[in-house]
PDB file of C-alpha atoms in Angstrom:
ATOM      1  CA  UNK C 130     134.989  51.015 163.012  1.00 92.00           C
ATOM      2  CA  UNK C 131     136.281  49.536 159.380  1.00 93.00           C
ATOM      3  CA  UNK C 132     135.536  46.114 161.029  1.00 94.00           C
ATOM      4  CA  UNK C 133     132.005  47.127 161.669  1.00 95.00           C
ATOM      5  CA  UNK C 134     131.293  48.778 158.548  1.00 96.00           C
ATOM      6  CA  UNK C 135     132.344  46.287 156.488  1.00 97.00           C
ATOM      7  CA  UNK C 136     130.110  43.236 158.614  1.00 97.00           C
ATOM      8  CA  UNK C 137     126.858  45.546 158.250  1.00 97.00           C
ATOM      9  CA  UNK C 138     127.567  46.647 154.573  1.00 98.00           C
ATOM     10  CA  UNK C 139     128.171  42.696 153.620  1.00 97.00           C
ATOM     11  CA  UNK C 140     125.391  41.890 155.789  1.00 97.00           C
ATOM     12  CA  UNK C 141     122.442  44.268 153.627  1.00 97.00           C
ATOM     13  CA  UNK C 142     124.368  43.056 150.279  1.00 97.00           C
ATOM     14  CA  UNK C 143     123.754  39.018 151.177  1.00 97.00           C
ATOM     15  CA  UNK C 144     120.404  39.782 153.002  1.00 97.00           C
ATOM     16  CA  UNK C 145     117.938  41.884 150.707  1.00 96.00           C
ATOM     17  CA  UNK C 146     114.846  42.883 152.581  1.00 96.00           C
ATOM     18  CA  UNK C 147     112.494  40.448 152.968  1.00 95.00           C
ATOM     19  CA  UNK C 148     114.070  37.589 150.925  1.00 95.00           C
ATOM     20  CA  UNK C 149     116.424  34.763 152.993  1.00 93.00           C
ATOM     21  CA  UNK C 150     116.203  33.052 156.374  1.00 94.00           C
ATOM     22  CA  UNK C 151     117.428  36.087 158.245  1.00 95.00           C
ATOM     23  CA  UNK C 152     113.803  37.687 157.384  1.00 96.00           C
ATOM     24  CA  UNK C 153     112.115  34.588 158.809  1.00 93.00           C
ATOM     25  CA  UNK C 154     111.674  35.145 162.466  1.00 93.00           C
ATOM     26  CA  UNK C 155     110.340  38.122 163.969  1.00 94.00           C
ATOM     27  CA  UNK C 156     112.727  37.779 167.240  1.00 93.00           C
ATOM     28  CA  UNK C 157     116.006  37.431 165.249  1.00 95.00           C
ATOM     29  CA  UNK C 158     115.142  40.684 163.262  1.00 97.00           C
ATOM     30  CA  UNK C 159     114.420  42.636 166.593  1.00 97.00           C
ATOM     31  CA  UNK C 160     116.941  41.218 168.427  1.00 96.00           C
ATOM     32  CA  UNK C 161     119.664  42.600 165.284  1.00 97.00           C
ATOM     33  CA  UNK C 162     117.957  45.708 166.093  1.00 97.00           C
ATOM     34  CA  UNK C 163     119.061  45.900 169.518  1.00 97.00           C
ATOM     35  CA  UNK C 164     122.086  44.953 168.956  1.00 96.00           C
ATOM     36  CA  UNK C 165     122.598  47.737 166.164  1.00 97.00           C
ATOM     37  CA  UNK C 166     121.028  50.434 168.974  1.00 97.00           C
ATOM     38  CA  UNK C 167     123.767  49.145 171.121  1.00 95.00           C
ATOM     39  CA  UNK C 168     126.755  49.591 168.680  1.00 95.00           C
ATOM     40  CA  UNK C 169     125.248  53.344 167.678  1.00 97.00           C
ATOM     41  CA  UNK C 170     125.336  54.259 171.259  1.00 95.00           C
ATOM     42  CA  UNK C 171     128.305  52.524 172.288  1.00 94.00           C
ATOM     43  CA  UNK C 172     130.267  54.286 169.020  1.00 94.00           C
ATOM     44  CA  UNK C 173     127.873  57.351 169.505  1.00 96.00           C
ATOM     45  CA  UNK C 174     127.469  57.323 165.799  1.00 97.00           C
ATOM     46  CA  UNK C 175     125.344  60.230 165.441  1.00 96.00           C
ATOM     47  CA  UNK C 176     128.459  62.538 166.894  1.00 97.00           C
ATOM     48  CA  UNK C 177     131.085  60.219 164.615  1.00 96.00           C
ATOM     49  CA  UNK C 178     128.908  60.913 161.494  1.00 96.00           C
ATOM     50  CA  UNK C 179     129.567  64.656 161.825  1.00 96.00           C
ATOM     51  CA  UNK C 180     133.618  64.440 161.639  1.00 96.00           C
ATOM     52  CA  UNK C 181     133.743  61.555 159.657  1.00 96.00           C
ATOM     53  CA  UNK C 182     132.524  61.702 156.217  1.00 96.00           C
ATOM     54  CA  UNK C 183     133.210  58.267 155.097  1.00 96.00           C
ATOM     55  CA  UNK C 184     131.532  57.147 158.289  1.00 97.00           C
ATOM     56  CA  UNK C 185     128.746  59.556 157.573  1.00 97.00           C
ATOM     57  CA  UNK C 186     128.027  57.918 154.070  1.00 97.00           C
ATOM     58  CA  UNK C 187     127.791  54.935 155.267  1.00 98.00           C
ATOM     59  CA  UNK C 188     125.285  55.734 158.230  1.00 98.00           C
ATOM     60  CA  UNK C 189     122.725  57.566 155.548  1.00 97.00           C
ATOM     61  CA  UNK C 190     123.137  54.830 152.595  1.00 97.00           C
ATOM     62  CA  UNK C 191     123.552  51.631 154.182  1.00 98.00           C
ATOM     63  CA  UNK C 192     122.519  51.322 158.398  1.00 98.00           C
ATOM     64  CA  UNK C 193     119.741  53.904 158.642  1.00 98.00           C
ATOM     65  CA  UNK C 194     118.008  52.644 155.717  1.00 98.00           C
ATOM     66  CA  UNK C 195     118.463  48.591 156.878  1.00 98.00           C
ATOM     67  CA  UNK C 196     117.011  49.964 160.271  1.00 98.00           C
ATOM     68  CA  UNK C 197     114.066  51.802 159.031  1.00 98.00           C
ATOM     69  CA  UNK C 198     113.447  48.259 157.375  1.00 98.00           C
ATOM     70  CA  UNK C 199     113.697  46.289 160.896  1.00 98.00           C
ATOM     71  CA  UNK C 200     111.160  48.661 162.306  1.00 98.00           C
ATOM     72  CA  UNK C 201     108.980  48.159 158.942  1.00 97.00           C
ATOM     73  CA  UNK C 202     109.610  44.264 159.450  1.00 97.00           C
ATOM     74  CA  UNK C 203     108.787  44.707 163.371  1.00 97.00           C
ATOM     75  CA  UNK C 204     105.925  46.396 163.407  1.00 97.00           C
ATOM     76  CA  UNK C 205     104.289  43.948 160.159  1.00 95.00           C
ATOM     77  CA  UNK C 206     105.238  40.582 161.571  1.00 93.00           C
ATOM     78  CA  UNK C 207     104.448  40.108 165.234  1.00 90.00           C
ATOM     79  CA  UNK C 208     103.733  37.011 166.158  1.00 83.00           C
ATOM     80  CA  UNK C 209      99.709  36.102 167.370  1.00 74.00           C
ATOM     81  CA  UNK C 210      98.801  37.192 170.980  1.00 67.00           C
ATOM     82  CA  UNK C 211      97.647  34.101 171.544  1.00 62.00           C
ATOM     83  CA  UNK C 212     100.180  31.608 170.639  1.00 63.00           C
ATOM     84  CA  UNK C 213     103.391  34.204 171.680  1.00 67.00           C
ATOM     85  CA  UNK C 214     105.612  34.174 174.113  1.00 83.00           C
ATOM     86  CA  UNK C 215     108.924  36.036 175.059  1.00 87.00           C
ATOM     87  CA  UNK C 216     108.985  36.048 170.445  1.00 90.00           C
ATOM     88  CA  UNK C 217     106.097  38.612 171.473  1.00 94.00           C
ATOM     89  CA  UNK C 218     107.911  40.814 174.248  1.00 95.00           C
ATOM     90  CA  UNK C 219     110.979  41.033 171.887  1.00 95.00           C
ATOM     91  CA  UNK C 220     108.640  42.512 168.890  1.00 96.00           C
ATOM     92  CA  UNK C 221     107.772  45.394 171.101  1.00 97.00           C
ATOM     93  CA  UNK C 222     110.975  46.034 172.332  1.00 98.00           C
ATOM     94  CA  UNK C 223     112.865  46.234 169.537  1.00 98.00           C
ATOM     95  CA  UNK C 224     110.346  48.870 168.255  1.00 98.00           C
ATOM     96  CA  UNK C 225     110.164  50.405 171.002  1.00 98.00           C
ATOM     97  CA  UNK C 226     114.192  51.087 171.725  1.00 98.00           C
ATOM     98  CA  UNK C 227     114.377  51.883 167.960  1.00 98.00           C
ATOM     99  CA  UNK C 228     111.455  54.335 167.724  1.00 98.00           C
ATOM    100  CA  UNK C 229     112.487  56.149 170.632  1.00 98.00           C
ATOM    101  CA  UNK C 230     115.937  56.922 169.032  1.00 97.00           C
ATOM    102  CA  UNK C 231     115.474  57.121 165.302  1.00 97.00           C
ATOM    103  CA  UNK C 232     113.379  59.792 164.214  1.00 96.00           C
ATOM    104  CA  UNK C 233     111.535  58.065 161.394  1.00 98.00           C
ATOM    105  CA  UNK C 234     107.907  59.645 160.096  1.00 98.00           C
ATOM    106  CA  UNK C 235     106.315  56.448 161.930  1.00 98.00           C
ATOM    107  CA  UNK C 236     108.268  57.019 164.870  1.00 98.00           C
ATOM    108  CA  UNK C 237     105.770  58.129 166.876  1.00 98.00           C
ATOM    109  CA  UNK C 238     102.952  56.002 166.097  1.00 98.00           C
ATOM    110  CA  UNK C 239     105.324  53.068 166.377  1.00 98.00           C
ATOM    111  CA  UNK C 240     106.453  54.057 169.680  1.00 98.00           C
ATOM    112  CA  UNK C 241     102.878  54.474 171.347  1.00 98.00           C
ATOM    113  CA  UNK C 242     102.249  51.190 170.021  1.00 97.00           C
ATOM    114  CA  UNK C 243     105.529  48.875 171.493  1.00 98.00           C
ATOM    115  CA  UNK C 244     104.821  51.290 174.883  1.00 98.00           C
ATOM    116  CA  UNK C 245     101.315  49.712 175.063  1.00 97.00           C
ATOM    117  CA  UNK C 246     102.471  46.183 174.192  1.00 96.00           C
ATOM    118  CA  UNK C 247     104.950  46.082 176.448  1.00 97.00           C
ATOM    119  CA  UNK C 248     102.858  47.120 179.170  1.00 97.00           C
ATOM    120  CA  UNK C 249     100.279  44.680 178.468  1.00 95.00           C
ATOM    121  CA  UNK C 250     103.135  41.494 178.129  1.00 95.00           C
ATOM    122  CA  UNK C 251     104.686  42.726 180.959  1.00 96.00           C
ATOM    123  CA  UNK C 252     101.273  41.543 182.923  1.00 93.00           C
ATOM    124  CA  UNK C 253      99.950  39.126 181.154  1.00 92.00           C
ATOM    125  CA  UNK C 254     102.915  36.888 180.995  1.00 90.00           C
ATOM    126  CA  UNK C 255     105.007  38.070 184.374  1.00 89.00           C
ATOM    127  CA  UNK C 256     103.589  36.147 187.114  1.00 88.00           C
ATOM    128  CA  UNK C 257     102.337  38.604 190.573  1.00 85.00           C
ATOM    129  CA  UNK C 258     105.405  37.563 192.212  1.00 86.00           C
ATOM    130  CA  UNK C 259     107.869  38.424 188.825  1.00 85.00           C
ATOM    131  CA  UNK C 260     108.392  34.560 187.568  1.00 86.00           C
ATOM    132  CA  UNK C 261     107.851  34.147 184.203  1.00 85.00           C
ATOM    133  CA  UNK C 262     105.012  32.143 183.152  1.00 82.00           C
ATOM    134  CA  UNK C 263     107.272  30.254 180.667  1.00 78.00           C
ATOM    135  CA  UNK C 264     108.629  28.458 183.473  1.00 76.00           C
ATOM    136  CA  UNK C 265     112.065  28.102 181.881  1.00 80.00           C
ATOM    137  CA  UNK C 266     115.062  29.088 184.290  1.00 80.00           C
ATOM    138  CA  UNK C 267     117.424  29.993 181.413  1.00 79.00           C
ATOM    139  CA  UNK C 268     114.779  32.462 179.687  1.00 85.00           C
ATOM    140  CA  UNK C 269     114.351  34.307 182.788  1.00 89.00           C
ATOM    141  CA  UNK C 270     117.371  36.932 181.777  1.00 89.00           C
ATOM    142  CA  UNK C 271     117.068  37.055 178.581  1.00 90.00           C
ATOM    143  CA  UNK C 272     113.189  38.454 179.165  1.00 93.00           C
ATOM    144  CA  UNK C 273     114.237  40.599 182.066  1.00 94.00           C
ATOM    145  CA  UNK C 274     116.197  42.203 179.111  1.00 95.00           C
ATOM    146  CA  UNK C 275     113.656  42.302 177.329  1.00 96.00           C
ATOM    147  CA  UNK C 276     112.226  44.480 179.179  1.00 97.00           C
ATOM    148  CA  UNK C 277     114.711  46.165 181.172  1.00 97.00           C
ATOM    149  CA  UNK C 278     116.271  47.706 177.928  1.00 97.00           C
ATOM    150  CA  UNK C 279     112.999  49.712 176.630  1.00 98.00           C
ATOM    151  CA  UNK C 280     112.434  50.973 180.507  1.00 98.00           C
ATOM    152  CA  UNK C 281     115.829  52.466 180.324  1.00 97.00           C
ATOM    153  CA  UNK C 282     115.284  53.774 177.294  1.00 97.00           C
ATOM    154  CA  UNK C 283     112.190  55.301 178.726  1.00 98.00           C
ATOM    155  CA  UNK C 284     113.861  56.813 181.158  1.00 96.00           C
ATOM    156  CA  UNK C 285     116.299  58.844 179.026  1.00 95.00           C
ATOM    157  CA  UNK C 286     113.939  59.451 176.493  1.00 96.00           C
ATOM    158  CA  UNK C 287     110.982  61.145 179.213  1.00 96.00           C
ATOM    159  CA  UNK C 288     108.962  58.994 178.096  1.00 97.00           C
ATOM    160  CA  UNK C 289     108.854  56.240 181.003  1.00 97.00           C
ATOM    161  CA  UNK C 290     106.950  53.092 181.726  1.00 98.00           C
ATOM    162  CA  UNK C 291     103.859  52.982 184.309  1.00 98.00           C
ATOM    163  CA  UNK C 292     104.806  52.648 187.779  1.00 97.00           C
ATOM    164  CA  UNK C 293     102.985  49.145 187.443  1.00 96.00           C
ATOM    165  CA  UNK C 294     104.887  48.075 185.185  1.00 97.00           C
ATOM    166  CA  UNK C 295     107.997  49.145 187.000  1.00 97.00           C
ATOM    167  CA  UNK C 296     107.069  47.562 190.410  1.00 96.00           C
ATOM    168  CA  UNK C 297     106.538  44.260 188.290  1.00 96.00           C
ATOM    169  CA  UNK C 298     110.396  45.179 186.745  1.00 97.00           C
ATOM    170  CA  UNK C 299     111.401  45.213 190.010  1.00 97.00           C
ATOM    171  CA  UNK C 300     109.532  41.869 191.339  1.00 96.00           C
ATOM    172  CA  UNK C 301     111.514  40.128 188.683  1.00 95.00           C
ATOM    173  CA  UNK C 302     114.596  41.020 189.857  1.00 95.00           C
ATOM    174  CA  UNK C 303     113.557  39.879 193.011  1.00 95.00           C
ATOM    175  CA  UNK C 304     112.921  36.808 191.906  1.00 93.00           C
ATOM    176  CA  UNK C 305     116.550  36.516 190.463  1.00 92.00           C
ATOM    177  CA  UNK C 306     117.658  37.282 193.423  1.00 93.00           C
ATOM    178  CA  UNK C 307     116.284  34.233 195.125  1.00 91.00           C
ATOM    179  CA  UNK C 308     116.950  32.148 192.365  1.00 88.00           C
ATOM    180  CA  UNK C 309     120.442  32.257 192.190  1.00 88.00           C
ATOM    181  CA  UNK C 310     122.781  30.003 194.648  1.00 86.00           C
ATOM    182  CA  UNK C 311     125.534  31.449 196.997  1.00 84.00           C
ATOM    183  CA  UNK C 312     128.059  31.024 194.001  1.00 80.00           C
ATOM    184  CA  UNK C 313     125.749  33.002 191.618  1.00 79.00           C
ATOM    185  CA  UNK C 314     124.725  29.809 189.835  1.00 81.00           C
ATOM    186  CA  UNK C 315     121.241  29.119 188.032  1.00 82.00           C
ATOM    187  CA  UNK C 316     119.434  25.918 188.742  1.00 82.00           C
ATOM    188  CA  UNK C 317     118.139  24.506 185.763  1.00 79.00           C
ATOM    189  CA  UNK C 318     113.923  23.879 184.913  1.00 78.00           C
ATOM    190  CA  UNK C 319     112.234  24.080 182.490  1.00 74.00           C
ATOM    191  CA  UNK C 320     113.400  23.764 178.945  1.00 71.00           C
ATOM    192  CA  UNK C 321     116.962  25.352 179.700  1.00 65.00           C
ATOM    193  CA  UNK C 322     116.323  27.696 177.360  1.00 64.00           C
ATOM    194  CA  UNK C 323     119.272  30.504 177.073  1.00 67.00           C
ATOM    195  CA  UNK C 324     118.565  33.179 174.462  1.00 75.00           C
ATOM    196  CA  UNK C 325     120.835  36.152 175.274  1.00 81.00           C
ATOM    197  CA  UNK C 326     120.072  39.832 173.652  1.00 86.00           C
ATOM    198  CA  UNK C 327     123.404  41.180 173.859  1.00 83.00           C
ATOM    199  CA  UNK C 328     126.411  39.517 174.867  1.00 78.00           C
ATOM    200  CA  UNK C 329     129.308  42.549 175.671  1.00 76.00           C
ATOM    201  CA  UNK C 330     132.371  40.327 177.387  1.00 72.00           C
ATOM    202  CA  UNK C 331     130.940  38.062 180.120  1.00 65.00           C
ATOM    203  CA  UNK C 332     130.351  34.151 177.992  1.00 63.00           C
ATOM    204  CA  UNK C 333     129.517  32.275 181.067  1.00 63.00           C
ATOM    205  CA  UNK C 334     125.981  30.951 181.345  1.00 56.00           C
ATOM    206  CA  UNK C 335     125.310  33.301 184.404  1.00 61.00           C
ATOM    207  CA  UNK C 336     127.182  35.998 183.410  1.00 76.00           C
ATOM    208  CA  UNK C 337     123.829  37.934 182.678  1.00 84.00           C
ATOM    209  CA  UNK C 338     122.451  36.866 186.106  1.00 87.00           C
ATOM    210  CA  UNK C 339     125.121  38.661 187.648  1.00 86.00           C
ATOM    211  CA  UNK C 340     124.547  41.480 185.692  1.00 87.00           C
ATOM    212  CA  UNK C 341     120.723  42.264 185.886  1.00 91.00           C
ATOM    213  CA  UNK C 342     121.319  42.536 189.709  1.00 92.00           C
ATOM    214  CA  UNK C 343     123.570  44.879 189.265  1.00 91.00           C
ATOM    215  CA  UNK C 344     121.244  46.865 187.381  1.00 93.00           C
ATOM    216  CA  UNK C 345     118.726  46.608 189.982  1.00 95.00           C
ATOM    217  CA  UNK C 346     120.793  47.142 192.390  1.00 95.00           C
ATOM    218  CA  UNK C 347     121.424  50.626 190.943  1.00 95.00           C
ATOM    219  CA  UNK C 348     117.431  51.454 189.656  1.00 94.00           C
ATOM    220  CA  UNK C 349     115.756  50.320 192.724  1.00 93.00           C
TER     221      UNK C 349
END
C-alpha cells in the first residue's frame, strides 16, 4: 500500500494536468484509468479509506482528484470518428468504467455518453462474425478488453449493455477461439500489434488469449 501511494503521489507531482507527454495521447490517459479502477477494486479502497486515515488522506487529496482529471481529459480529447480506431474504443471505456464507479457531478452524463459510444464502436468496427476490422492478430485481446471490461462493469453496476452488443461480445470470443492453435498460440497478421490494458501476472504474449476464454467461458 506505501509502495502504491508513493508511485501515484510522485506520479501527480512530475505530471501536472495537462502539461508533459503523459497528457498527449488520449489512450495512455484512459488506459491509467483502468488500471487505477483495477488497483481501487483490487485494494477495495473505498472500505480501506474508512480504517485508515493516512490512506484516507491520500484517496481525497491526491487519487480522486487526478481521476476526476482523467475523466475531464477523456471526455475533452477523443480522438475523430473518422480517423479512430481501437484509440476510440479505449476513450469510451475508460469513461465509462470510471463513471460508473466514481460518483462525480458529471457522472451521469458521462456515463450515458461512453454507454452510447461503445455501443456504436462495438458495430461499426467489430466485423458480423466478431474479427476486428483492424485486421491485426495481436490487437484482437487487447480490444476484446476493451470492451469486455465496461460490460462487466455493466453488469454489476445494473446498468448493462444491449443484448446486440453482447451477442457481438460473444462472436469475438468465438473468433478467439478459432484463432488460437492446439498449444494456445496466436498466429501473427497484421501489424503484430500487442497493446495490453492490464497485465496482473501472466507476461507471455498469449497469456491474455488464454484468459479472455476463460472469461467467456464463464459469461456465455
Amino acid at each position: 500500500l506505501s509502495r502504491l501511494t508513493t508511485l501515484i503521489s510522485s506520479w501527480v507531482k512530475a505530471n501536472p494536468y495537462l502539461l508533459g507527454v503523459n497528457w498527449y495521447s488520449n489512450q495512455e490517459v484512459n488506459i491509467r484509468l483502468i488500471n487505477w479502477f483495477i488497483c481501487w477494486n483490487i485494494l477495495d479502497a473505498s472500505m480501506l479509506a474508512k480504517t485508515d486515515p493516512v490512506f484516507q488522506r491520500f484517496v481525497e487529496s491526491i487519487w480522486l482528484p487526478i481521476i476526476y482529471q482523467h475523466c475531464l481529459y477523456s471526455r475533452n480529447n477523443l480522438p475523430f470518428h473518422s480517423t479512430a480506431g481501437h484509440q476510440l474504443i479505449a476513450g469510451y471505456a475508460g469513461l465509462f468504467v470510471a463513471s460508473s464507479f466514481w460518483k462525480f457531478p458529471e457522472s451521469p452524463d458521462w456515463n450515458l455518453f461512453a454507454q452510447q459510444g461503445l455501443e456504436q464502436e462495438m458495430q461499426r468496427q467489430q466485423g458480423p462474425n466478431g474479427i476486428n476490422r483492424e485486421g491485426a492478430a495481436g490487437s484482437v485481446q487487447f480490444i476484446t478488453d476493451l470492451f469486455l471490461l465496461p460490460y462487466l462493469t455493466g453488469l454489476r453496476s445494473g446498468n448493462p449493455f444491449s443484448t446486440l452488443y453482447s451477442h457481438q461480445l460473444e462472436n469475438m470470443f468465438s473468433y478467439i477461439a478459432q484463432l488460437l492453435d492446439e498449444q494456445g498460440q496466436v498466429p501473427a497478421y497484421g501489424d503484430e500489434g500487442s497493446g495490453c490494458l492490464w497485465s496482473l501476472d501472466d507476461p507471455t504474449p498469449a497469456g491474455n488469449f488464454r484468459s479472455l476464454l476463460t472469461a467467456s467461458a464463464i459469461l456465455f
